[in-house]
PDB file of C-alpha atoms in Angstrom:
ATOM      1  CA  UNK A   1       7.705 -11.040   5.576  1.00  0.00           C
ATOM      2  CA  UNK A   2       5.244 -11.389   2.814  1.00  0.00           C
ATOM      3  CA  UNK A   3       4.422 -14.030   0.211  1.00  0.00           C
ATOM      4  CA  UNK A   4       7.408 -16.212  -0.663  1.00  0.00           C
ATOM      5  CA  UNK A   5       9.046 -15.298  -3.943  1.00  0.00           C
ATOM      6  CA  UNK A   6       9.894 -17.904  -6.524  1.00  0.00           C
ATOM      7  CA  UNK A   7      12.530 -20.300  -5.332  1.00  0.00           C
ATOM      8  CA  UNK A   8      12.342 -19.108  -1.731  1.00  0.00           C
ATOM      9  CA  UNK A   9      14.125 -15.827  -2.448  1.00  0.00           C
ATOM     10  CA  UNK A  10      13.159 -12.792  -0.443  1.00  0.00           C
ATOM     11  CA  UNK A  11      10.386 -10.736  -2.070  1.00  0.00           C
ATOM     12  CA  UNK A  12      11.366  -7.183  -3.037  1.00  0.00           C
ATOM     13  CA  UNK A  13       9.169  -5.592  -0.364  1.00  0.00           C
ATOM     14  CA  UNK A  14      10.701  -7.839   2.302  1.00  0.00           C
ATOM     15  CA  UNK A  15      14.207  -6.995   1.148  1.00  0.00           C
ATOM     16  CA  UNK A  16      13.482  -3.283   1.373  1.00  0.00           C
ATOM     17  CA  UNK A  17      11.900  -3.595   4.825  1.00  0.00           C
ATOM     18  CA  UNK A  18      14.831  -5.749   5.998  1.00  0.00           C
ATOM     19  CA  UNK A  19      17.358  -3.184   4.775  1.00  0.00           C
ATOM     20  CA  UNK A  20      15.495  -0.380   6.555  1.00  0.00           C
ATOM     21  CA  UNK A  21      15.360  -2.404   9.782  1.00  0.00           C
ATOM     22  CA  UNK A  22      19.072  -3.265   9.563  1.00  0.00           C
ATOM     23  CA  UNK A  23      19.918   0.413   9.211  1.00  0.00           C
ATOM     24  CA  UNK A  24      17.597   1.260  12.120  1.00  0.00           C
ATOM     25  CA  UNK A  25      19.085  -1.483  14.335  1.00  0.00           C
ATOM     26  CA  UNK A  26      22.651  -0.340  13.572  1.00  0.00           C
ATOM     27  CA  UNK A  27      21.841   3.285  14.321  1.00  0.00           C
ATOM     28  CA  UNK A  28      20.169   2.417  17.633  1.00  0.00           C
ATOM     29  CA  UNK A  29      22.298  -0.536  18.695  1.00  0.00           C
ATOM     30  CA  UNK A  30      19.191  -2.704  18.720  1.00  0.00           C
ATOM     31  CA  UNK A  31      18.778  -6.465  18.505  1.00  0.00           C
ATOM     32  CA  UNK A  32      17.046  -7.593  15.337  1.00  0.00           C
ATOM     33  CA  UNK A  33      14.476 -10.395  15.196  1.00  0.00           C
ATOM     34  CA  UNK A  34      13.177 -11.415  11.773  1.00  0.00           C
ATOM     35  CA  UNK A  35      10.064 -13.537  11.546  1.00  0.00           C
ATOM     36  CA  UNK A  36       8.991 -15.385   8.418  1.00  0.00           C
ATOM     37  CA  UNK A  37       5.275 -16.055   8.944  1.00  0.00           C
ATOM     38  CA  UNK A  38       3.740 -18.452   6.449  1.00  0.00           C
ATOM     39  CA  UNK A  39       0.857 -20.857   6.039  1.00  0.00           C
ATOM     40  CA  UNK A  40       1.760 -24.498   6.625  1.00  0.00           C
ATOM     41  CA  UNK A  41       0.980 -25.181   3.009  1.00  0.00           C
ATOM     42  CA  UNK A  42       3.995 -23.081   1.980  1.00  0.00           C
ATOM     43  CA  UNK A  43       6.391 -24.376   4.659  1.00  0.00           C
ATOM     44  CA  UNK A  44       9.148 -25.418   2.234  1.00  0.00           C
ATOM     45  CA  UNK A  45       9.240 -22.063   0.454  1.00  0.00           C
ATOM     46  CA  UNK A  46       9.055 -20.230   3.787  1.00  0.00           C
ATOM     47  CA  UNK A  47      12.026 -22.223   5.104  1.00  0.00           C
ATOM     48  CA  UNK A  48      13.987 -21.195   2.001  1.00  0.00           C
ATOM     49  CA  UNK A  49      12.922 -17.570   2.609  1.00  0.00           C
ATOM     50  CA  UNK A  50      14.144 -17.795   6.224  1.00  0.00           C
ATOM     51  CA  UNK A  51      17.483 -19.203   4.999  1.00  0.00           C
ATOM     52  CA  UNK A  52      17.758 -16.342   2.492  1.00  0.00           C
ATOM     53  CA  UNK A  53      17.156 -13.841   5.316  1.00  0.00           C
ATOM     54  CA  UNK A  54      19.823 -15.544   7.480  1.00  0.00           C
ATOM     55  CA  UNK A  55      22.329 -15.490   4.623  1.00  0.00           C
ATOM     56  CA  UNK A  56      21.611 -11.858   3.852  1.00  0.00           C
ATOM     57  CA  UNK A  57      21.892 -10.762   7.472  1.00  0.00           C
ATOM     58  CA  UNK A  58      25.153 -12.669   7.823  1.00  0.00           C
ATOM     59  CA  UNK A  59      26.578 -10.976   4.741  1.00  0.00           C
ATOM     60  CA  UNK A  60      25.561  -7.518   6.041  1.00  0.00           C
ATOM     61  CA  UNK A  61      27.634  -7.894   9.189  1.00  0.00           C
ATOM     62  CA  UNK A  62      24.717  -7.345  11.536  1.00  0.00           C
ATOM     63  CA  UNK A  63      25.846  -8.114  15.105  1.00  0.00           C
ATOM     64  CA  UNK A  64      22.757  -9.154  17.048  1.00  0.00           C
ATOM     65  CA  UNK A  65      20.022 -10.949  15.074  1.00  0.00           C
ATOM     66  CA  UNK A  66      17.964 -14.064  14.704  1.00  0.00           C
ATOM     67  CA  UNK A  67      15.474 -15.406  12.181  1.00  0.00           C
ATOM     68  CA  UNK A  68      12.496 -17.498  13.198  1.00  0.00           C
ATOM     69  CA  UNK A  69       9.992 -19.356  11.063  1.00  0.00           C
ATOM     70  CA  UNK A  70       6.399 -19.401  12.311  1.00  0.00           C
ATOM     71  CA  UNK A  71       3.797 -21.459  10.489  1.00  0.00           C
ATOM     72  CA  UNK A  72       0.110 -20.622  10.497  1.00  0.00           C
ATOM     73  CA  UNK A  73      -2.306 -23.589  10.223  1.00  0.00           C
ATOM     74  CA  UNK A  74      -3.939 -24.033   6.853  1.00  0.00           C
ATOM     75  CA  UNK A  75      -3.153 -23.210   3.239  1.00  0.00           C
ATOM     76  CA  UNK A  76      -3.403 -19.424   3.614  1.00  0.00           C
ATOM     77  CA  UNK A  77      -2.011 -17.221   6.398  1.00  0.00           C
ATOM     78  CA  UNK A  78      -5.152 -15.078   6.784  1.00  0.00           C
ATOM     79  CA  UNK A  79      -6.089 -13.778  10.251  1.00  0.00           C
ATOM     80  CA  UNK A  80      -3.803 -16.264  11.991  1.00  0.00           C
ATOM     81  CA  UNK A  81      -0.711 -14.415  10.711  1.00  0.00           C
ATOM     82  CA  UNK A  82      -1.636 -11.272  12.652  1.00  0.00           C
ATOM     83  CA  UNK A  83      -2.062 -13.285  15.849  1.00  0.00           C
ATOM     84  CA  UNK A  84       1.328 -14.985  15.312  1.00  0.00           C
ATOM     85  CA  UNK A  85       3.056 -11.615  14.727  1.00  0.00           C
ATOM     86  CA  UNK A  86       1.366 -10.164  17.811  1.00  0.00           C
ATOM     87  CA  UNK A  87       2.263 -13.164  19.980  1.00  0.00           C
ATOM     88  CA  UNK A  88       5.875 -13.105  18.833  1.00  0.00           C
ATOM     89  CA  UNK A  89       6.167  -9.354  19.441  1.00  0.00           C
ATOM     90  CA  UNK A  90       4.776  -9.913  22.936  1.00  0.00           C
ATOM     91  CA  UNK A  91       7.080 -12.889  23.572  1.00  0.00           C
ATOM     92  CA  UNK A  92      10.155 -10.860  22.462  1.00  0.00           C
ATOM     93  CA  UNK A  93       8.998  -7.763  24.320  1.00  0.00           C
ATOM     94  CA  UNK A  94       9.482  -5.918  21.017  1.00  0.00           C
ATOM     95  CA  UNK A  95       9.741  -2.155  20.936  1.00  0.00           C
ATOM     96  CA  UNK A  96       8.785  -1.961  17.265  1.00  0.00           C
ATOM     97  CA  UNK A  97       7.385  -4.235  14.552  1.00  0.00           C
ATOM     98  CA  UNK A  98       8.323  -3.420  10.960  1.00  0.00           C
ATOM     99  CA  UNK A  99       6.436  -4.990   8.080  1.00  0.00           C
ATOM    100  CA  UNK A 100       6.415  -4.626   4.340  1.00  0.00           C
ATOM    101  CA  UNK A 101       3.073  -3.212   3.188  1.00  0.00           C
ATOM    102  CA  UNK A 102       3.167  -5.871   0.433  1.00  0.00           C
ATOM    103  CA  UNK A 103       2.186  -8.416   3.083  1.00  0.00           C
ATOM    104  CA  UNK A 104      -1.115  -6.596   3.551  1.00  0.00           C
ATOM    105  CA  UNK A 105      -1.598  -5.888  -0.154  1.00  0.00           C
ATOM    106  CA  UNK A 106      -1.202  -9.580  -0.944  1.00  0.00           C
ATOM    107  CA  UNK A 107      -3.577 -10.466   1.923  1.00  0.00           C
ATOM    108  CA  UNK A 108      -0.864 -12.453   3.698  1.00  0.00           C
ATOM    109  CA  UNK A 109      -1.735 -10.556   6.876  1.00  0.00           C
ATOM    110  CA  UNK A 110      -4.638  -8.322   7.882  1.00  0.00           C
ATOM    111  CA  UNK A 111      -3.554  -4.783   8.808  1.00  0.00           C
ATOM    112  CA  UNK A 112      -6.603  -4.223  11.022  1.00  0.00           C
ATOM    113  CA  UNK A 113      -5.843  -7.362  13.007  1.00  0.00           C
ATOM    114  CA  UNK A 114      -2.180  -6.367  13.295  1.00  0.00           C
ATOM    115  CA  UNK A 115      -3.269  -3.114  14.912  1.00  0.00           C
ATOM    116  CA  UNK A 116      -5.319  -5.141  17.387  1.00  0.00           C
ATOM    117  CA  UNK A 117      -2.768  -7.861  18.265  1.00  0.00           C
ATOM    118  CA  UNK A 118       0.642  -6.157  18.062  1.00  0.00           C
ATOM    119  CA  UNK A 119       1.467  -4.758  21.526  1.00  0.00           C
ATOM    120  CA  UNK A 120       3.963  -2.133  20.317  1.00  0.00           C
ATOM    121  CA  UNK A 121       4.264   0.463  17.547  1.00  0.00           C
ATOM    122  CA  UNK A 122       3.871  -0.994  14.059  1.00  0.00           C
ATOM    123  CA  UNK A 123       5.694   0.507  11.061  1.00  0.00           C
ATOM    124  CA  UNK A 124       4.536  -0.554   7.608  1.00  0.00           C
ATOM    125  CA  UNK A 125       6.961   0.254   4.821  1.00  0.00           C
ATOM    126  CA  UNK A 126       5.947   0.541   1.155  1.00  0.00           C
TER     127      UNK A 126
END
């Protein structure tokens, strides 16, 4: 997920990526893991964003899902966010990582580092 929106709501790019992933998971009978990766300085807003994702997934009737909040040390996510995403994908033995391109455009995560640290295919959605 990308930068927290005002009030902890899901940013538009994250909502669109989440909807695409939900459709993909339903079509393929896949488990869905949503990670909210945020700098520690924005922990409260990120927690609200994770709650918004949980509420949205619950309302969509998705069968197998979870939402995790991962905090990156410091005030800005920077390079650490790519490492966290890669480690989580490895830990979950993920088959695919889907990310809103907004996260890269807002410099929340570095696309080049994602390519280095994510151990599976990476799909970036506009």
